[in-house]
Short mmCIF file of C-alpha atoms in Angstrom, two decimals:
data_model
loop_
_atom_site.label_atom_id
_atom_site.label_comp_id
_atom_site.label_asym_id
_atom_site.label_seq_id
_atom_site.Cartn_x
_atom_site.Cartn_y
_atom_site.Cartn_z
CA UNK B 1 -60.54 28.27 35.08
CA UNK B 2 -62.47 29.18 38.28
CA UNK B 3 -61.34 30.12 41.55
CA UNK B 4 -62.54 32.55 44.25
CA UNK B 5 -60.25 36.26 45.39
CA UNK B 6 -61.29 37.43 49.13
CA UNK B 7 -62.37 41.13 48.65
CA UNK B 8 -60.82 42.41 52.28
CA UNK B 9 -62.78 46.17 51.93
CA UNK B 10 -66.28 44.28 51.67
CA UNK B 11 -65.01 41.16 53.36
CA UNK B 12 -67.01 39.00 50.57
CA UNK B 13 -65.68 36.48 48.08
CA UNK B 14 -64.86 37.23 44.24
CA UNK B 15 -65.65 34.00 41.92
CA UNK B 16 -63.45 34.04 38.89
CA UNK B 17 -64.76 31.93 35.89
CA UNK B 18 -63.13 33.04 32.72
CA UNK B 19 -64.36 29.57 30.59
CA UNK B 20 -67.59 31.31 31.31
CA UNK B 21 -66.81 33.95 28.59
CA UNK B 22 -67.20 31.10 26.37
CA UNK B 23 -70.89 29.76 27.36
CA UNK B 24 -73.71 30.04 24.99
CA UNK B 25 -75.20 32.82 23.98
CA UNK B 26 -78.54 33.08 22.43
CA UNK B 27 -78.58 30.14 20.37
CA UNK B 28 -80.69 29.80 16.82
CA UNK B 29 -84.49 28.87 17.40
CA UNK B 30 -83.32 25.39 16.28
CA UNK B 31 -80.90 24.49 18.77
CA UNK B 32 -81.78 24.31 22.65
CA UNK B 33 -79.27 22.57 25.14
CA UNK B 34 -82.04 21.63 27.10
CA UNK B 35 -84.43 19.93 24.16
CA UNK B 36 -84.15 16.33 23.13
CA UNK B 37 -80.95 16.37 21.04
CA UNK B 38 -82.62 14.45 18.32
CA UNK B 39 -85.32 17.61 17.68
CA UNK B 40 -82.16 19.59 16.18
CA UNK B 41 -79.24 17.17 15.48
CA UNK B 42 -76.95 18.92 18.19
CA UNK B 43 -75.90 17.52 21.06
CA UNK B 44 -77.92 18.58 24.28
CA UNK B 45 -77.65 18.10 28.39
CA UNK B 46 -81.40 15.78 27.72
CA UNK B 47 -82.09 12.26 25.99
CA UNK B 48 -85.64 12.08 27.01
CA UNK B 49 -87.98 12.83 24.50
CA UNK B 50 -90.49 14.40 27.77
CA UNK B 51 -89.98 15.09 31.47
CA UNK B 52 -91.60 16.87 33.63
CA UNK B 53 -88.35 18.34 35.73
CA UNK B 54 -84.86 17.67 35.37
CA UNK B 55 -82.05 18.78 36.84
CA UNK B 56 -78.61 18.44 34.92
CA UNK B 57 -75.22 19.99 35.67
CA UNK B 58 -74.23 23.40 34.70
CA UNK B 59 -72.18 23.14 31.42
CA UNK B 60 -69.88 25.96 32.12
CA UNK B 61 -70.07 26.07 36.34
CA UNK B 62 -68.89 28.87 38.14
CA UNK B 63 -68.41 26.56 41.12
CA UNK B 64 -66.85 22.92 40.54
CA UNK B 65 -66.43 19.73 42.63
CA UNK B 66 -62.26 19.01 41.31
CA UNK B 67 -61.73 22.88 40.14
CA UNK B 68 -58.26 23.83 38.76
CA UNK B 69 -55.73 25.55 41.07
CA UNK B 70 -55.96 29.29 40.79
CA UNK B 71 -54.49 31.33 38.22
CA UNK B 72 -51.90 32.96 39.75
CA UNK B 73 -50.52 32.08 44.26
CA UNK B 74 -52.70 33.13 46.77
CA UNK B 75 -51.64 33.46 50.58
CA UNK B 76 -53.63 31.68 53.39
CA UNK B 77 -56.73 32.68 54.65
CA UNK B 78 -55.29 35.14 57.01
CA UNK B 79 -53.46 37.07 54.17
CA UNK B 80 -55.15 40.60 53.19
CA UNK B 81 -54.83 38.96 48.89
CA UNK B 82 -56.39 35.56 49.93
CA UNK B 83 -56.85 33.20 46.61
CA UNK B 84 -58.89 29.47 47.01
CA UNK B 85 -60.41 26.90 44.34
CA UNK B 86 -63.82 27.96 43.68
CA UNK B 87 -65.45 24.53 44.67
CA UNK B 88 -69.20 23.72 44.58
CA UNK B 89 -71.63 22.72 42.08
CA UNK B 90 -73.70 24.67 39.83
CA UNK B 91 -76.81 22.91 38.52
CA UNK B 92 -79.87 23.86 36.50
CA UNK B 93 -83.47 22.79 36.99
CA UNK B 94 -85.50 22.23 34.14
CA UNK B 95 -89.10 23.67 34.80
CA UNK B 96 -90.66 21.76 31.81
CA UNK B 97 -89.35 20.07 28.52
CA UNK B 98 -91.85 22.46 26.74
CA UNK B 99 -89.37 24.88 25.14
CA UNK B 100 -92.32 27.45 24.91
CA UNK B 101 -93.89 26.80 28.19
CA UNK B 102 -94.53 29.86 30.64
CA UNK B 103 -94.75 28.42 34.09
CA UNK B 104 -97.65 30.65 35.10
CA UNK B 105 -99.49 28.75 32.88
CA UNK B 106 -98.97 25.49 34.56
CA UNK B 107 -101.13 23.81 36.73
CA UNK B 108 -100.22 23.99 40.41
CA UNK B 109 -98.74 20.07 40.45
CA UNK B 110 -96.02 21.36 38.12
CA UNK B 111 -95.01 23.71 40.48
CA UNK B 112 -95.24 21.38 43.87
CA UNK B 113 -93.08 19.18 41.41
CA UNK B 114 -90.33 21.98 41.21
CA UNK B 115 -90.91 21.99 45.04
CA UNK B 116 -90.06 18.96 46.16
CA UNK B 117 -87.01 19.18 43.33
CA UNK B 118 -85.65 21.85 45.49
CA UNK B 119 -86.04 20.41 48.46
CA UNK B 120 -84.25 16.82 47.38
CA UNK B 121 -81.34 19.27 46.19
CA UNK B 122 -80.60 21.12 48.71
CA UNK B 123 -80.44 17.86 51.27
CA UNK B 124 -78.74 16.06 48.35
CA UNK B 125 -76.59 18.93 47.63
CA UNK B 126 -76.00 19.86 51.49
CA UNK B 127 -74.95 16.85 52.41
CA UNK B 128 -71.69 17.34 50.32
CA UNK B 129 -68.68 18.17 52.52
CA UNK B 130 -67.61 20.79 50.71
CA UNK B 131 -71.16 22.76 50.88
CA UNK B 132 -72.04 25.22 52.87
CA UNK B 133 -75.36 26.83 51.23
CA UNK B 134 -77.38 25.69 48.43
CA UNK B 135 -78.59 28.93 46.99
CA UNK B 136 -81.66 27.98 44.31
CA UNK B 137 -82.55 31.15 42.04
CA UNK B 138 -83.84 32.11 38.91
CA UNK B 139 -82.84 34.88 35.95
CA UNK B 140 -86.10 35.21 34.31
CA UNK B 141 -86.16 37.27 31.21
CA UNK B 142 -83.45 38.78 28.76
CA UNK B 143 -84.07 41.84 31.12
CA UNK B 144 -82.36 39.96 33.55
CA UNK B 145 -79.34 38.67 31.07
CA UNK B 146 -81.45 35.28 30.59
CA UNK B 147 -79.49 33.89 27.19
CA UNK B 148 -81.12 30.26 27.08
CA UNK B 149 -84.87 31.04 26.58
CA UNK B 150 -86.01 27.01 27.59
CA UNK B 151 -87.51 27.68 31.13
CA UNK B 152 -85.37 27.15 34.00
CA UNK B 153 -83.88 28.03 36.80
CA UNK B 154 -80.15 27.12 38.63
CA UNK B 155 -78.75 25.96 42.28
CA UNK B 156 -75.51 27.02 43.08
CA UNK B 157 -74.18 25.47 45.96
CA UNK B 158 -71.55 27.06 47.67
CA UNK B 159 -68.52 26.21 49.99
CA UNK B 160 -69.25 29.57 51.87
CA UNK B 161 -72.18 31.60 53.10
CA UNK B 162 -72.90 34.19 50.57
CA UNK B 163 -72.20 38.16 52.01
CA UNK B 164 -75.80 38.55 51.58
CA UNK B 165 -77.37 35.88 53.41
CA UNK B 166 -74.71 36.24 55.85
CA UNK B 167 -75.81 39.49 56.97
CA UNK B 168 -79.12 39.15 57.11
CA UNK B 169 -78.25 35.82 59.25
CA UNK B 170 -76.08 37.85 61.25
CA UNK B 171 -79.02 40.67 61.91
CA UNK B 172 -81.98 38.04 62.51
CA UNK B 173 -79.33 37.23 65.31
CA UNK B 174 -79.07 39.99 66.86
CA UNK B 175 -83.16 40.32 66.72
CA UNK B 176 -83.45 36.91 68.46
CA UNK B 177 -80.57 37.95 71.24
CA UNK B 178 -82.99 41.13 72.10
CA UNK B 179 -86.42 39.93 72.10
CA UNK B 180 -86.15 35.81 71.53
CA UNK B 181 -87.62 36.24 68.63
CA UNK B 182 -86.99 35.08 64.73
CA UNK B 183 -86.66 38.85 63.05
CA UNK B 184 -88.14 37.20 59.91
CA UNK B 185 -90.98 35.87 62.06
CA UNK B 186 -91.54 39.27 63.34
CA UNK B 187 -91.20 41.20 59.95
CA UNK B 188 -94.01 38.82 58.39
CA UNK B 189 -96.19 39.07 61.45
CA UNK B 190 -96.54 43.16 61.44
CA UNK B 191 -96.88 42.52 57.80
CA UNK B 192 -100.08 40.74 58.17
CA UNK B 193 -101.14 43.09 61.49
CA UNK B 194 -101.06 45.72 59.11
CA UNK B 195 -102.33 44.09 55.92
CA UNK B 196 -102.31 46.61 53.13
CA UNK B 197 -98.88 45.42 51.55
CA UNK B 198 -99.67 41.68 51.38
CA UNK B 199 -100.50 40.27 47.85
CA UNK B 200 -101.71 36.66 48.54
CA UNK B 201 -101.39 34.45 51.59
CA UNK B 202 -102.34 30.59 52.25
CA UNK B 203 -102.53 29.02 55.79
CA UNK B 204 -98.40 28.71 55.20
CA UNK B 205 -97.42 31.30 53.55
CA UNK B 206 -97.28 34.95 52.96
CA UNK B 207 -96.47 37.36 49.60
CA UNK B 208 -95.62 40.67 50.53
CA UNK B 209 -94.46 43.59 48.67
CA UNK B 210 -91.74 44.04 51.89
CA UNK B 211 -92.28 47.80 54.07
CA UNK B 212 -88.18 48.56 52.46
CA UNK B 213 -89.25 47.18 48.94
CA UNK B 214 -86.08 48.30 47.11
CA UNK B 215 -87.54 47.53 44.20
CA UNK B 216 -91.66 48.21 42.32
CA UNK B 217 -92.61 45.66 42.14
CA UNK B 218 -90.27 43.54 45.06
CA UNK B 219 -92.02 40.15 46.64
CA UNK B 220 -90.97 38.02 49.55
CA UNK B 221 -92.58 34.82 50.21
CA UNK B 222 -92.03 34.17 53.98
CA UNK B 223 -92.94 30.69 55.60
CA UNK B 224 -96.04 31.46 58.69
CA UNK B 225 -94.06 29.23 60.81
CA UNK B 226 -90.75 30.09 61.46
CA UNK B 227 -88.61 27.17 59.27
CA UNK B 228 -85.08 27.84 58.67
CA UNK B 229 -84.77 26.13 55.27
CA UNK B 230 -87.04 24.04 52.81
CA UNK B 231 -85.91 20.77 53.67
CA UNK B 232 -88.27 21.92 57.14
CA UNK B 233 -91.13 22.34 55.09
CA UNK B 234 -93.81 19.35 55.53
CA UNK B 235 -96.26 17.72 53.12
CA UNK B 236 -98.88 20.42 53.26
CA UNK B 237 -96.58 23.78 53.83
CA UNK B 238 -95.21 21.99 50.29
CA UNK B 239 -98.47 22.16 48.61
CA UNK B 240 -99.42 25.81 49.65
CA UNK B 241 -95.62 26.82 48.51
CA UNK B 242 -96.49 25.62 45.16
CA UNK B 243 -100.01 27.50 45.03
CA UNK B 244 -98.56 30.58 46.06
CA UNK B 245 -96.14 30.28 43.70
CA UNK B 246 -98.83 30.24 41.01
CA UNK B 247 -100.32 32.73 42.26
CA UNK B 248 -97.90 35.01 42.59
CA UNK B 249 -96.47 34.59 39.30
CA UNK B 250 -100.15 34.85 37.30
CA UNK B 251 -100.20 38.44 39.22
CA UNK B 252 -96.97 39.41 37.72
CA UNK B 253 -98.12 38.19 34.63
CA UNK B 254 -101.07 39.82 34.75
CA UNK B 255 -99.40 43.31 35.50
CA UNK B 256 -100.20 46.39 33.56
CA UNK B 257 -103.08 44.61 31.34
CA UNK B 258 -100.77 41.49 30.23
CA UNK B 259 -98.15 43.55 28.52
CA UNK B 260 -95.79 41.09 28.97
CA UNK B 261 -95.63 37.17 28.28
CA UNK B 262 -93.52 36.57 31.13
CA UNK B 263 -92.85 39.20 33.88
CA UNK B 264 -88.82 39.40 33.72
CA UNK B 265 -87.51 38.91 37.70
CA UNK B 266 -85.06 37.66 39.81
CA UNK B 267 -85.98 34.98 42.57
CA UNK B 268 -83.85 34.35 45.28
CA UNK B 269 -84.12 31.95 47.81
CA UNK B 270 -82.79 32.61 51.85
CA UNK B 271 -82.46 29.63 54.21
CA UNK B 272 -80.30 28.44 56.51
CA UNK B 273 -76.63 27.09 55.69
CA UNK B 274 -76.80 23.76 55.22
CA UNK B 275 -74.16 22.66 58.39
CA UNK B 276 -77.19 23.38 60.39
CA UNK B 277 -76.38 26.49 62.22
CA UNK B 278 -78.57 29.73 63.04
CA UNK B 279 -81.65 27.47 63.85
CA UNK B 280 -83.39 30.18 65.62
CA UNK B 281 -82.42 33.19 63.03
CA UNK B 282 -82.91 31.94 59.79
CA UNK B 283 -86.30 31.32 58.15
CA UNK B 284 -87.06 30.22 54.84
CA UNK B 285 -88.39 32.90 52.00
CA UNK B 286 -88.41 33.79 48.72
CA UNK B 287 -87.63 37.11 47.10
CA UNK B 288 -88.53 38.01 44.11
CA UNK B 289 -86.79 41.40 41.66
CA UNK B 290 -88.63 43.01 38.92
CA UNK B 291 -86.55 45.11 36.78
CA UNK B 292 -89.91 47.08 35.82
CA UNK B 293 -90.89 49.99 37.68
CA UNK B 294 -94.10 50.86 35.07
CA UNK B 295 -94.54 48.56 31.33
CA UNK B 296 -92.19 50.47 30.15
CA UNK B 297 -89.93 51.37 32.38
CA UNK B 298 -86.78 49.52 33.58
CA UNK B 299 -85.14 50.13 37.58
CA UNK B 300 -81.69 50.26 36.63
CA UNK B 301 -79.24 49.92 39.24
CA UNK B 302 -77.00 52.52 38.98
CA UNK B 303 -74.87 55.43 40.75
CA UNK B 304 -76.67 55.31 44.19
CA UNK B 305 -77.41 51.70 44.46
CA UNK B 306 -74.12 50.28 42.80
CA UNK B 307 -71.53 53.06 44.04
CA UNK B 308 -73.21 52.99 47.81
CA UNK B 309 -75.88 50.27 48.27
CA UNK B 310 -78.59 52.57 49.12
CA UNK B 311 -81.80 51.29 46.74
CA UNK B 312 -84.10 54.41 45.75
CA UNK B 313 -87.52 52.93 44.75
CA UNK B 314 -89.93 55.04 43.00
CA UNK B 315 -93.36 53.58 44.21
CA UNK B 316 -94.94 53.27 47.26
CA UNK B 317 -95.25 49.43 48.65
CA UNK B 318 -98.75 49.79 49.67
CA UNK B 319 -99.55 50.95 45.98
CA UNK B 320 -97.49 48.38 44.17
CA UNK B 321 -98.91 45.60 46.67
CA UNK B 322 -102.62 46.51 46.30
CA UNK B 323 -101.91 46.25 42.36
CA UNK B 324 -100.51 42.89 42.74
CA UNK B 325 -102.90 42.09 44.77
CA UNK B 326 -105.81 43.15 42.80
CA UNK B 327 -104.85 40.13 39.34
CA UNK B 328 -103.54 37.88 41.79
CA UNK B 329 -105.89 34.68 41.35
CA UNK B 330 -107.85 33.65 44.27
CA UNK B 331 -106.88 29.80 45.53
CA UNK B 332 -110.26 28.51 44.74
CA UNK B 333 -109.66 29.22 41.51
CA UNK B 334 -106.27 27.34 40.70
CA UNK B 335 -105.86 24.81 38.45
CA UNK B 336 -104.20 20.98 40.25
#
């Protein structure tokens, strides 16, 4: 059962999935959904025995293309208890079939693969009638309540604009109404003015650890030109996505002296909505959402930022950026 409750205090959407109580949950070393099915004897989501990237539905979606009506009767849209299907499509994208494979150990081409992946899925995706923004993230890291260890990451695509895109759509607006002028455009140009919290930077993109940082060890990718969503990005802007990528995620990696495998994060990615509107105010970036505030330390979330959405960060940007910066590989010294 899924379906989606309006919250009319936060004017945001609620998705209910309860099947997703049911999904799995840290299975045995021998048994990975995402592995050739013949390497354990269980059924699995893959037949190949190798791939480079695949992308394959979500097995228990919060979103669904025919969903079931909702559990109990909703009013209209213009009733205060508002209930809907929750439509859309939830997919996940296979980084690798290597079940052990870190991706900051990749070459670059792995990553320009992923690239282009996200780019065919949100115009494949956003073509749907029922879409209105392809949302493609990742959960890295049990930190981050990862329970399928095989690298990958998911695309939800949604038949509304998420609250959080939404506002920051709505106040890029409001930038471009006052001065003409993309806010995100403007945010990543005083970042590079004033240089001391950008981590690594190609001639199309820039990684920043963001002035409001809300979190350590918080990076957002922004595009140098203003492009409202990936499916604007050309052949080259592509390419340099995929090295800073690499970059970026070797410098995480490579935080406090390699304690950890794999740097746990969330990465988010902001675009426009995929009926084509806010040309001039959205801009495609990344963000990425360390949980760790030292090696071994965790951010948690908790009275101040959950009770009233004001983030308390316990670093300084410039500090956590100049450490990022200072493992970040140089380009010259990537692997193809």
């Amino acid at each position: 059962m899924s379906e989606r409750r309006w919250n009319p205090v936060l004017q945001e959407w609620v998705v209910t999935a309860t099947h997703r109580q049911a999904r799995t949950f840290k299975p045995p070393a021998d048994y990975c959904p995402f592995c050739p099915s013949h390497e354990s004897g269980h059924p699995t989501a893959i037949t190949e025995d190798d791939y480079d990237i695949a992308v394959v539905e979500n097995g228990f979606p919060s979103l669904q293309r025919e969903p079931p009506a909702p559990a109990i009767d909703g009013g209209d849209e213009d009733d205060l208890f508002s209930v809907g299907p929750a439509s859309g499509v939830c997919e996940v994208v296979l980084f690798t079939s290597d079940h052990d494979g870190v991706l900051s150990e990749k070459p670059v081409s792995q990553f320009h693969k992923l690239v282009q992946v996200w780019q065919d899925r949100y115009r494949e995706l956003g073509s749907e009638d029922d879409v209105e923004y392809v949302f493609v993230f990742e959960n890295k890291g049990e930190e981050m309540g990862v329970t399928l260890q095989h690298p990958h990451g998911q695309i939800y695509a949604y038949p509304f604009v998420p609250p959080v895109i939404e506002r920051e759509l709505e106040s890029s607006a409001e930038h471009v109404a006052e001065t003409g002028d993309c806010l995100f455009c403007t945010v990543r140009d005083r970042e590079e003015r004033e240089g001391e919290r950008v981590v690594v930077q190609n001639d199309s993109f820039t990684a920043v650890v963001p002035f409001f940082a809300r979190y350590a060890y918080e990076v957002h990718v922004y595009a140098n030109e203003h492009r409202p969503s990936i499916d604007d990005l050309d052949a080259g802007e592509r390419r340099d996505l995929a090295a800073i990528l690499k970059r970026l995620l070797v410098a995480y990696d490579s935080l406090f002296d390699a304690e950890f495998d794999e740097f746990p994060y969330v990465m988010a990615t902001h675009q426009q909505p995929t009926d084509g509107s806010h040309e001039e105010s959205a801009h495609f970036h990344l963000e990425f959402y360390p949980p760790y505030r030292t090696a071994e330390k965790l951010k948690y979330l908790a009275g101040s930022e959950r009770g009233a959405g004001t983030y308390i960060n316990n670093t300084l940007p410039e500090e956590s950026a100049a450490a990022l910066r200072e493992v970040a590989p140089e380009s010259d010294d990537l692997e193809w």
